[in-house]
Amino acid sequence: MNFFEGFGPLFSWEAATFIGRGFWLTIRKAVGVIVLSFALGVVLGLARYSGHRLWGRLATLYIEAIRNLPMLLVMLFVRLKTGKIFVALGFSAPVF
């Protein structure tokens, strides 16, 4: 009896294509998030160290609030709130 006997469908061309598309989607999303987060960081950094009191205080408040929250809590909050917003706007909420 071969150990890999039942794993035949996992090593098919369809499975490799599916995994490859998922990998490429992950790379594209990661690059997009890196670019957007860099741009947001530059804007917040410039606002924080500008001479303007209001923008500096708002940027400091945002930076300190986000840095002190666990990322899982932020992701959970965004997921729950955006789902409710989409439903309120008439869209169907994605199921995760």
JSON list of N, CA and C in Angstrom, two decimals, residues 40-73:
[
{"chain": "A", "resi": 40, "resn": "LEU", "atom": "N", "xyz": [0.62, 56.28, 3.19]},
{"chain": "A", "resi": 40, "resn": "LEU", "atom": "CA", "xyz": [-0.06, 56.76, 4.40]},
{"chain": "A", "resi": 40, "resn": "LEU", "atom": "C", "xyz": [0.96, 57.14, 5.47]},
{"chain": "A", "resi": 41, "resn": "GLY", "atom": "N", "xyz": [2.01, 56.35, 5.61]},
{"chain": "A", "resi": 41, "resn": "GLY", "atom": "CA", "xyz": [3.05, 56.65, 6.59]},
{"chain": "A", "resi": 41, "resn": "GLY", "atom": "C", "xyz": [3.76, 57.96, 6.30]},
{"chain": "A", "resi": 42, "resn": "VAL", "atom": "N", "xyz": [4.03, 58.21, 5.03]},
{"chain": "A", "resi": 42, "resn": "VAL", "atom": "CA", "xyz": [4.68, 59.47, 4.66]},
{"chain": "A", "resi": 42, "resn": "VAL", "atom": "C", "xyz": [3.78, 60.65, 4.97]},
{"chain": "A", "resi": 43, "resn": "VAL", "atom": "N", "xyz": [2.50, 60.53, 4.60]},
{"chain": "A", "resi": 43, "resn": "VAL", "atom": "CA", "xyz": [1.56, 61.63, 4.86]},
{"chain": "A", "resi": 43, "resn": "VAL", "atom": "C", "xyz": [1.41, 61.87, 6.36]},
{"chain": "A", "resi": 44, "resn": "LEU", "atom": "N", "xyz": [1.26, 60.81, 7.14]},
{"chain": "A", "resi": 44, "resn": "LEU", "atom": "CA", "xyz": [1.11, 60.97, 8.58]},
{"chain": "A", "resi": 44, "resn": "LEU", "atom": "C", "xyz": [2.39, 61.51, 9.23]},
{"chain": "A", "resi": 45, "resn": "GLY", "atom": "N", "xyz": [3.54, 61.05, 8.74]},
{"chain": "A", "resi": 45, "resn": "GLY", "atom": "CA", "xyz": [4.80, 61.57, 9.27]},
{"chain": "A", "resi": 45, "resn": "GLY", "atom": "C", "xyz": [4.98, 63.04, 8.98]},
{"chain": "A", "resi": 46, "resn": "LEU", "atom": "N", "xyz": [4.64, 63.45, 7.76]},
{"chain": "A", "resi": 46, "resn": "LEU", "atom": "CA", "xyz": [4.74, 64.87, 7.43]},
{"chain": "A", "resi": 46, "resn": "LEU", "atom": "C", "xyz": [3.75, 65.69, 8.23]},
{"chain": "A", "resi": 47, "resn": "ALA", "atom": "N", "xyz": [2.55, 65.16, 8.43]},
{"chain": "A", "resi": 47, "resn": "ALA", "atom": "CA", "xyz": [1.55, 65.89, 9.21]},
{"chain": "A", "resi": 47, "resn": "ALA", "atom": "C", "xyz": [1.97, 65.99, 10.67]},
{"chain": "A", "resi": 48, "resn": "ARG", "atom": "N", "xyz": [2.57, 64.94, 11.19]},
{"chain": "A", "resi": 48, "resn": "ARG", "atom": "CA", "xyz": [2.97, 64.93, 12.60]},
{"chain": "A", "resi": 48, "resn": "ARG", "atom": "C", "xyz": [4.07, 65.95, 12.88]},
{"chain": "A", "resi": 49, "resn": "TYR", "atom": "N", "xyz": [5.00, 66.07, 11.95]},
{"chain": "A", "resi": 49, "resn": "TYR", "atom": "CA", "xyz": [6.11, 66.99, 12.19]},
{"chain": "A", "resi": 49, "resn": "TYR", "atom": "C", "xyz": [5.96, 68.32, 11.46]},
{"chain": "A", "resi": 50, "resn": "SER", "atom": "N", "xyz": [4.78, 68.60, 10.97]},
{"chain": "A", "resi": 50, "resn": "SER", "atom": "CA", "xyz": [4.54, 69.91, 10.39]},
{"chain": "A", "resi": 50, "resn": "SER", "atom": "C", "xyz": [4.32, 70.91, 11.53]},
{"chain": "A", "resi": 51, "resn": "GLY", "atom": "N", "xyz": [4.30, 72.14, 11.19]},
{"chain": "A", "resi": 51, "resn": "GLY", "atom": "CA", "xyz": [4.10, 73.16, 12.20]},
{"chain": "A", "resi": 51, "resn": "GLY", "atom": "C", "xyz": [2.64, 73.36, 12.57]},
{"chain": "A", "resi": 52, "resn": "HIS", "atom": "N", "xyz": [1.74, 72.73, 11.86]},
{"chain": "A", "resi": 52, "resn": "HIS", "atom": "CA", "xyz": [0.31, 72.91, 12.08]},
{"chain": "A", "resi": 52, "resn": "HIS", "atom": "C", "xyz": [-0.13, 72.09, 13.29]},
{"chain": "A", "resi": 53, "resn": "ARG", "atom": "N", "xyz": [-0.75, 72.75, 14.25]},
{"chain": "A", "resi": 53, "resn": "ARG", "atom": "CA", "xyz": [-1.13, 72.07, 15.49]},
{"chain": "A", "resi": 53, "resn": "ARG", "atom": "C", "xyz": [-2.20, 71.01, 15.30]},
{"chain": "A", "resi": 54, "resn": "LEU", "atom": "N", "xyz": [-3.25, 71.34, 14.57]},
{"chain": "A", "resi": 54, "resn": "LEU", "atom": "CA", "xyz": [-4.37, 70.41, 14.41]},
{"chain": "A", "resi": 54, "resn": "LEU", "atom": "C", "xyz": [-3.94, 69.15, 13.67]},
{"chain": "A", "resi": 55, "resn": "TRP", "atom": "N", "xyz": [-3.27, 69.31, 12.53]},
{"chain": "A", "resi": 55, "resn": "TRP", "atom": "CA", "xyz": [-2.85, 68.14, 11.75]},
{"chain": "A", "resi": 55, "resn": "TRP", "atom": "C", "xyz": [-1.82, 67.32, 12.51]},
{"chain": "A", "resi": 56, "resn": "GLY", "atom": "N", "xyz": [-0.94, 68.00, 13.22]},
{"chain": "A", "resi": 56, "resn": "GLY", "atom": "CA", "xyz": [0.06, 67.29, 14.02]},
{"chain": "A", "resi": 56, "resn": "GLY", "atom": "C", "xyz": [-0.57, 66.47, 15.14]},
{"chain": "A", "resi": 57, "resn": "ARG", "atom": "N", "xyz": [-1.54, 67.05, 15.81]},
{"chain": "A", "resi": 57, "resn": "ARG", "atom": "CA", "xyz": [-2.22, 66.33, 16.90]},
{"chain": "A", "resi": 57, "resn": "ARG", "atom": "C", "xyz": [-3.06, 65.17, 16.37]},
{"chain": "A", "resi": 58, "resn": "LEU", "atom": "N", "xyz": [-3.77, 65.39, 15.26]},
{"chain": "A", "resi": 58, "resn": "LEU", "atom": "CA", "xyz": [-4.57, 64.31, 14.68]},
{"chain": "A", "resi": 58, "resn": "LEU", "atom": "C", "xyz": [-3.69, 63.15, 14.20]},
{"chain": "A", "resi": 59, "resn": "ALA", "atom": "N", "xyz": [-2.57, 63.49, 13.58]},
{"chain": "A", "resi": 59, "resn": "ALA", "atom": "CA", "xyz": [-1.66, 62.43, 13.12]},
{"chain": "A", "resi": 59, "resn": "ALA", "atom": "C", "xyz": [-1.07, 61.69, 14.31]},
{"chain": "A", "resi": 60, "resn": "THR", "atom": "N", "xyz": [-0.69, 62.39, 15.36]},
{"chain": "A", "resi": 60, "resn": "THR", "atom": "CA", "xyz": [-0.15, 61.74, 16.55]},
{"chain": "A", "resi": 60, "resn": "THR", "atom": "C", "xyz": [-1.19, 60.85, 17.21]},
{"chain": "A", "resi": 61, "resn": "LEU", "atom": "N", "xyz": [-2.41, 61.31, 17.29]},
{"chain": "A", "resi": 61, "resn": "LEU", "atom": "CA", "xyz": [-3.49, 60.52, 17.88]},
{"chain": "A", "resi": 61, "resn": "LEU", "atom": "C", "xyz": [-3.71, 59.23, 17.08]},
{"chain": "A", "resi": 62, "resn": "TYR", "atom": "N", "xyz": [-3.76, 59.36, 15.76]},
{"chain": "A", "resi": 62, "resn": "TYR", "atom": "CA", "xyz": [-3.96, 58.19, 14.91]},
{"chain": "A", "resi": 62, "resn": "TYR", "atom": "C", "xyz": [-2.80, 57.21, 15.04]},
{"chain": "A", "resi": 63, "resn": "ILE", "atom": "N", "xyz": [-1.59, 57.72, 14.97]},
{"chain": "A", "resi": 63, "resn": "ILE", "atom": "CA", "xyz": [-0.40, 56.86, 15.04]},
{"chain": "A", "resi": 63, "resn": "ILE", "atom": "C", "xyz": [-0.34, 56.12, 16.37]},
{"chain": "A", "resi": 64, "resn": "GLU", "atom": "N", "xyz": [-0.52, 56.82, 17.46]},
{"chain": "A", "resi": 64, "resn": "GLU", "atom": "CA", "xyz": [-0.42, 56.18, 18.78]},
{"chain": "A", "resi": 64, "resn": "GLU", "atom": "C", "xyz": [-1.58, 55.21, 19.02]},
{"chain": "A", "resi": 65, "resn": "ALA", "atom": "N", "xyz": [-2.76, 55.52, 18.50]},
{"chain": "A", "resi": 65, "resn": "ALA", "atom": "CA", "xyz": [-3.90, 54.62, 18.69]},
{"chain": "A", "resi": 65, "resn": "ALA", "atom": "C", "xyz": [-3.71, 53.33, 17.90]},
{"chain": "A", "resi": 66, "resn": "ILE", "atom": "N", "xyz": [-3.27, 53.43, 16.66]},
{"chain": "A", "resi": 66, "resn": "ILE", "atom": "CA", "xyz": [-3.09, 52.24, 15.83]},
{"chain": "A", "resi": 66, "resn": "ILE", "atom": "C", "xyz": [-1.91, 51.41, 16.31]},
{"chain": "A", "resi": 67, "resn": "ARG", "atom": "N", "xyz": [-0.83, 52.05, 16.72]},
{"chain": "A", "resi": 67, "resn": "ARG", "atom": "CA", "xyz": [0.35, 51.29, 17.16]},
{"chain": "A", "resi": 67, "resn": "ARG", "atom": "C", "xyz": [0.11, 50.51, 18.44]},
{"chain": "A", "resi": 68, "resn": "ASN", "atom": "N", "xyz": [-0.84, 50.94, 19.25]},
{"chain": "A", "resi": 68, "resn": "ASN", "atom": "CA", "xyz": [-1.06, 50.29, 20.54]},
{"chain": "A", "resi": 68, "resn": "ASN", "atom": "C", "xyz": [-2.19, 49.26, 20.51]},
{"chain": "A", "resi": 69, "resn": "LEU", "atom": "N", "xyz": [-2.76, 48.99, 19.34]},
{"chain": "A", "resi": 69, "resn": "LEU", "atom": "CA", "xyz": [-3.79, 47.97, 19.23]},
{"chain": "A", "resi": 69, "resn": "LEU", "atom": "C", "xyz": [-3.21, 46.72, 18.58]},
{"chain": "A", "resi": 70, "resn": "PRO", "atom": "N", "xyz": [-3.58, 45.55, 19.07]},
{"chain": "A", "resi": 70, "resn": "PRO", "atom": "CA", "xyz": [-3.14, 44.33, 18.38]},
{"chain": "A", "resi": 70, "resn": "PRO", "atom": "C", "xyz": [-3.76, 44.26, 16.98]},
{"chain": "A", "resi": 71, "resn": "MET", "atom": "N", "xyz": [-2.99, 43.79, 16.02]},
{"chain": "A", "resi": 71, "resn": "MET", "atom": "CA", "xyz": [-3.45, 43.76, 14.63]},
{"chain": "A", "resi": 71, "resn": "MET", "atom": "C", "xyz": [-4.69, 42.89, 14.45]},
{"chain": "A", "resi": 72, "resn": "LEU", "atom": "N", "xyz": [-4.76, 41.79, 15.19]},
{"chain": "A", "resi": 72, "resn": "LEU", "atom": "CA", "xyz": [-5.92, 40.93, 15.07]},
{"chain": "A", "resi": 72, "resn": "LEU", "atom": "C", "xyz": [-7.20, 41.66, 15.49]},
{"chain": "A", "resi": 73, "resn": "LEU", "atom": "N", "xyz": [-7.10, 42.50, 16.50]},
{"chain": "A", "resi": 73, "resn": "LEU", "atom": "CA", "xyz": [-8.26, 43.28, 16.94]},
{"chain": "A", "resi": 73, "resn": "LEU", "atom": "C", "xyz": [-8.68, 44.28, 15.86]}
]
